[in-house]
Short mmCIF file of C-alpha atoms in Angstrom, two decimals:
data_model
loop_
_atom_site.label_atom_id
_atom_site.label_comp_id
_atom_site.label_asym_id
_atom_site.label_seq_id
_atom_site.Cartn_x
_atom_site.Cartn_y
_atom_site.Cartn_z
CA UNK A 1 -86.23 55.28 -174.08
CA UNK A 2 -88.22 55.38 -170.58
CA UNK A 3 -90.68 57.07 -168.62
CA UNK A 4 -88.86 58.09 -166.20
CA UNK A 5 -88.72 62.54 -165.74
CA UNK A 6 -89.38 64.09 -168.28
CA UNK A 7 -87.18 63.06 -171.09
CA UNK A 8 -88.87 64.09 -174.85
CA UNK A 9 -90.77 62.62 -176.44
CA UNK A 10 -90.12 62.90 -180.12
CA UNK A 11 -93.13 61.68 -183.07
CA UNK A 12 -92.39 62.58 -186.80
CA UNK A 13 -96.42 62.77 -188.64
CA UNK A 14 -96.17 62.59 -191.81
CA UNK A 15 -98.69 63.28 -194.24
CA UNK A 16 -99.59 63.21 -197.90
CA UNK A 17 -100.18 67.12 -198.35
CA UNK A 18 -100.51 70.70 -197.01
CA UNK A 19 -103.40 70.46 -196.02
CA UNK A 20 -103.00 67.64 -193.99
CA UNK A 21 -100.11 68.21 -192.08
CA UNK A 22 -101.63 71.89 -191.28
CA UNK A 23 -104.66 70.00 -190.16
CA UNK A 24 -102.51 68.18 -187.96
CA UNK A 25 -100.11 71.32 -186.47
CA UNK A 26 -103.19 72.87 -185.50
CA UNK A 27 -104.09 70.50 -182.85
CA UNK A 28 -101.70 72.65 -180.84
CA UNK A 29 -102.56 76.21 -180.30
CA UNK A 30 -99.76 79.00 -181.24
CA UNK A 31 -98.41 77.70 -184.44
CA UNK A 32 -95.49 75.44 -185.18
CA UNK A 33 -91.87 76.04 -185.43
CA UNK A 34 -89.42 75.26 -188.67
CA UNK A 35 -87.56 72.24 -187.48
CA UNK A 36 -84.28 73.30 -188.84
CA UNK A 37 -82.71 72.88 -192.20
CA UNK A 38 -85.46 69.83 -194.83
CA UNK A 39 -82.67 67.06 -194.08
CA UNK A 40 -81.27 65.96 -197.98
CA UNK A 41 -83.42 68.42 -199.54
CA UNK A 42 -85.94 66.87 -198.13
CA UNK A 43 -89.62 68.45 -198.12
CA UNK A 44 -89.40 70.69 -195.48
CA UNK A 45 -90.25 69.90 -190.83
CA UNK A 46 -92.80 71.97 -189.14
CA UNK A 47 -92.54 71.15 -184.68
CA UNK A 48 -95.50 71.49 -182.62
CA UNK A 49 -95.26 70.46 -179.18
CA UNK A 50 -98.51 69.60 -176.91
CA UNK A 51 -98.94 71.83 -173.95
CA UNK A 52 -98.49 69.56 -170.88
CA UNK A 53 -96.17 67.04 -172.17
CA UNK A 54 -93.39 65.38 -173.18
CA UNK A 55 -94.14 65.19 -176.90
CA UNK A 56 -91.72 67.02 -179.56
CA UNK A 57 -93.79 66.16 -183.21
CA UNK A 58 -91.90 66.66 -185.98
CA UNK A 59 -94.77 67.53 -188.85
CA UNK A 60 -94.21 67.24 -193.25
CA UNK A 61 -96.24 67.02 -195.90
CA UNK A 62 -93.73 64.58 -198.01
CA UNK A 63 -96.04 64.18 -200.82
CA UNK A 64 -99.22 61.48 -202.45
CA UNK A 65 -98.60 57.68 -202.56
CA UNK A 66 -96.12 54.99 -201.23
CA UNK A 67 -93.08 56.22 -203.19
CA UNK A 68 -93.35 59.47 -202.06
CA UNK A 69 -94.03 58.70 -198.58
CA UNK A 70 -91.34 56.49 -197.75
CA UNK A 71 -88.81 58.81 -199.99
CA UNK A 72 -90.35 61.15 -197.30
CA UNK A 73 -90.29 59.04 -194.39
CA UNK A 74 -87.18 57.62 -194.53
CA UNK A 75 -85.16 60.93 -195.49
CA UNK A 76 -86.72 62.76 -192.15
CA UNK A 77 -86.39 59.43 -190.27
CA UNK A 78 -82.05 59.71 -191.79
CA UNK A 79 -81.32 63.08 -191.29
CA UNK A 80 -82.79 62.70 -187.84
CA UNK A 81 -80.37 64.27 -184.72
CA UNK A 82 -81.73 62.48 -182.13
CA UNK A 83 -84.21 59.26 -183.08
CA UNK A 84 -87.52 59.40 -183.58
CA UNK A 85 -89.92 56.88 -180.43
CA UNK A 86 -92.71 56.43 -183.05
CA UNK A 87 -93.54 57.57 -186.79
CA UNK A 88 -97.85 58.47 -187.91
CA UNK A 89 -98.79 58.33 -190.80
CA UNK A 90 -102.05 60.64 -191.72
CA UNK A 91 -104.40 62.47 -193.39
CA UNK A 92 -107.61 61.88 -194.45
CA UNK A 93 -108.84 59.33 -197.26
CA UNK A 94 -111.81 57.02 -198.09
CA UNK A 95 -113.68 55.00 -195.76
CA UNK A 96 -115.07 51.23 -196.37
CA UNK A 97 -118.75 51.39 -195.81
CA UNK A 98 -120.40 49.87 -192.54
CA UNK A 99 -116.32 50.12 -190.74
CA UNK A 100 -116.62 54.62 -191.26
CA UNK A 101 -118.85 56.41 -192.05
CA UNK A 102 -117.96 60.07 -193.57
CA UNK A 103 -116.58 62.66 -191.12
CA UNK A 104 -115.29 59.59 -188.77
CA UNK A 105 -111.97 58.88 -187.30
CA UNK A 106 -109.93 55.47 -188.04
CA UNK A 107 -107.46 54.29 -186.35
CA UNK A 108 -105.43 51.37 -188.73
CA UNK A 109 -104.93 47.95 -186.77
CA UNK A 110 -102.96 47.01 -189.70
CA UNK A 111 -101.15 49.07 -192.53
CA UNK A 112 -102.16 46.11 -195.82
CA UNK A 113 -100.08 46.72 -199.29
CA UNK A 114 -103.45 46.62 -200.26
CA UNK A 115 -101.91 46.36 -205.12
CA UNK A 116 -98.98 45.10 -204.92
CA UNK A 117 -98.32 42.02 -205.71
CA UNK A 118 -99.46 40.11 -209.08
CA UNK A 119 -102.77 39.02 -210.74
CA UNK A 120 -103.52 35.57 -212.32
CA UNK A 121 -105.95 33.44 -213.08
CA UNK A 122 -106.53 32.94 -209.64
CA UNK A 123 -107.41 36.26 -208.61
CA UNK A 124 -104.89 38.65 -207.09
CA UNK A 125 -101.52 37.72 -205.61
CA UNK A 126 -99.89 39.62 -202.49
CA UNK A 127 -95.71 40.38 -202.69
CA UNK A 128 -96.28 37.83 -199.87
CA UNK A 129 -97.19 35.32 -201.14
CA UNK A 130 -95.05 36.09 -203.80
CA UNK A 131 -91.76 35.50 -201.55
CA UNK A 132 -91.13 39.28 -201.73
CA UNK A 133 -90.91 40.53 -198.51
CA UNK A 134 -94.03 41.09 -196.10
CA UNK A 135 -97.54 43.30 -197.31
CA UNK A 136 -98.68 43.92 -193.75
CA UNK A 137 -97.09 46.96 -190.83
CA UNK A 138 -99.13 46.12 -187.47
CA UNK A 139 -99.31 49.50 -185.15
CA UNK A 140 -98.54 48.61 -181.65
CA UNK A 141 -101.87 46.47 -180.53
CA UNK A 142 -102.37 48.47 -177.51
CA UNK A 143 -101.59 52.09 -178.57
CA UNK A 144 -104.27 51.45 -181.74
CA UNK A 145 -106.40 50.30 -179.21
CA UNK A 146 -105.97 53.13 -177.14
CA UNK A 147 -105.79 56.25 -179.74
CA UNK A 148 -109.01 54.58 -180.79
CA UNK A 149 -110.40 54.59 -178.05
CA UNK A 150 -109.01 59.06 -177.38
CA UNK A 151 -110.57 59.36 -181.18
CA UNK A 152 -113.78 57.77 -180.56
CA UNK A 153 -112.21 55.59 -184.05
CA UNK A 154 -113.42 52.79 -185.76
CA UNK A 155 -110.34 50.48 -185.12
CA UNK A 156 -109.16 48.24 -188.42
CA UNK A 157 -106.76 47.68 -190.92
CA UNK A 158 -106.05 50.40 -193.46
CA UNK A 159 -105.43 49.69 -196.89
CA UNK A 160 -102.47 51.32 -198.88
CA UNK A 161 -103.42 52.00 -202.50
CA UNK A 162 -101.47 53.01 -205.26
CA UNK A 163 -104.47 54.07 -207.09
CA UNK A 164 -107.66 55.03 -205.46
CA UNK A 165 -110.80 52.91 -205.69
CA UNK A 166 -113.21 54.42 -207.83
CA UNK A 167 -115.93 51.83 -208.62
CA UNK A 168 -118.31 49.36 -206.66
CA UNK A 169 -116.92 45.58 -207.83
CA UNK A 170 -113.19 47.47 -206.85
CA UNK A 171 -114.21 48.70 -203.07
CA UNK A 172 -116.34 44.66 -203.48
CA UNK A 173 -113.08 43.13 -204.10
CA UNK A 174 -111.67 45.11 -201.95
CA UNK A 175 -113.68 44.43 -199.15
CA UNK A 176 -113.46 40.54 -200.14
CA UNK A 177 -109.96 40.04 -199.65
CA UNK A 178 -109.16 42.44 -196.35
CA UNK A 179 -111.26 41.04 -194.03
CA UNK A 180 -113.00 43.73 -191.85
CA UNK A 181 -110.99 47.14 -194.38
CA UNK A 182 -111.58 50.70 -192.45
CA UNK A 183 -110.27 52.47 -194.72
CA UNK A 184 -108.13 53.07 -198.26
CA UNK A 185 -105.47 55.52 -198.31
CA UNK A 186 -102.23 56.20 -200.48
CA UNK A 187 -98.98 56.35 -198.58
CA UNK A 188 -99.17 54.05 -194.53
CA UNK A 189 -97.57 51.31 -195.99
CA UNK A 190 -94.70 53.72 -197.32
CA UNK A 191 -94.61 55.13 -194.52
CA UNK A 192 -94.45 51.81 -192.57
CA UNK A 193 -91.95 50.56 -195.16
CA UNK A 194 -89.43 53.38 -193.75
CA UNK A 195 -90.08 53.15 -189.79
CA UNK A 196 -89.60 49.60 -190.13
CA UNK A 197 -86.27 50.33 -191.06
CA UNK A 198 -85.17 52.40 -189.03
CA UNK A 199 -86.75 50.30 -186.44
CA UNK A 200 -89.62 52.36 -185.40
CA UNK A 201 -92.70 51.31 -184.94
CA UNK A 202 -95.21 52.52 -186.74
CA UNK A 203 -99.35 53.64 -186.76
CA UNK A 204 -101.71 55.53 -188.80
CA UNK A 205 -105.01 57.99 -188.22
CA UNK A 206 -106.96 58.61 -191.16
CA UNK A 207 -110.32 60.70 -190.86
CA UNK A 208 -112.81 60.20 -193.82
CA UNK A 209 -113.86 62.22 -196.28
CA UNK A 210 -115.70 59.84 -198.76
CA UNK A 211 -117.26 56.28 -198.63
CA UNK A 212 -114.57 53.96 -200.92
CA UNK A 213 -116.31 52.71 -204.16
CA UNK A 214 -118.05 54.95 -207.27
CA UNK A 215 -116.17 58.36 -207.46
CA UNK A 216 -118.46 61.31 -207.43
CA UNK A 217 -116.57 64.52 -206.19
CA UNK A 218 -120.05 65.84 -205.07
CA UNK A 219 -120.14 63.69 -202.42
CA UNK A 220 -117.02 64.61 -200.75
CA UNK A 221 -116.60 66.02 -197.48
CA UNK A 222 -112.61 66.81 -197.50
CA UNK A 223 -113.23 70.62 -195.07
CA UNK A 224 -115.35 68.51 -192.27
CA UNK A 225 -112.50 65.45 -192.57
CA UNK A 226 -109.78 67.66 -192.68
CA UNK A 227 -111.73 70.05 -189.81
CA UNK A 228 -111.72 65.59 -187.84
CA UNK A 229 -107.97 65.29 -188.39
CA UNK A 230 -107.24 68.30 -186.38
CA UNK A 231 -108.87 66.89 -183.70
CA UNK A 232 -107.76 63.01 -183.89
CA UNK A 233 -104.64 64.39 -183.50
CA UNK A 234 -105.77 66.91 -180.01
CA UNK A 235 -107.07 64.06 -178.59
CA UNK A 236 -104.08 61.85 -179.49
CA UNK A 237 -101.52 64.15 -177.67
CA UNK A 238 -102.39 62.44 -174.41
CA UNK A 239 -102.14 59.02 -175.03
CA UNK A 240 -98.91 59.59 -177.14
CA UNK A 241 -97.16 61.15 -174.41
CA UNK A 242 -98.12 58.17 -171.94
CA UNK A 243 -97.25 54.87 -174.31
CA UNK A 244 -94.84 52.75 -173.60
CA UNK A 245 -92.50 51.80 -176.23
CA UNK A 246 -92.23 48.22 -175.27
CA UNK A 247 -95.16 47.71 -176.31
#
């Protein structure tokens, strides 16, 4: 797709749960519309059209974890009447101290499968080192930088895990294994894998509800993180509208 004229720019945003989906939709005043019947009995897709842009943004809550996220994203991509130019994984997650504070925003410089592989006597071996494919997807660099600047976000690796971190030791292990890790969530790598199979660029935006480490529900700030997600997407629309997908 080129930047000429008023060509529609289709973006797919994939969250885990409806609360995250609704936070993204809230970044467009006026509410959402149904984007037609869900393809292949997949999750419902809701559509918004940010004012003053050429964007047509479809948002779905695919479910929790990398498998549900991959299945939901792949279903939406396969059933699209017109191709998407970008897929965004989005939602709330944990932030690694000091890279990302509670209430802050993170844009992924890389999307990493942090616990997909094998435990060995010498430590953890990811699937890439085992020869079974990639363990990292990389968003377009200029797009990630521009999104982070627009949202006032930290830019760094976002780790995808199947089991959320619940101890200081596990947080330290992940931080040591993934230099500069900024956030942890459970869906990004699944979304990125689906996007890669369809040849569509991917990015990830996370807002921080809690610090990665000991599980302490009293310290979670979910409403604040959801509000930050709305703000992050409000800031992202102009960037997505002007980004050139040959970055």
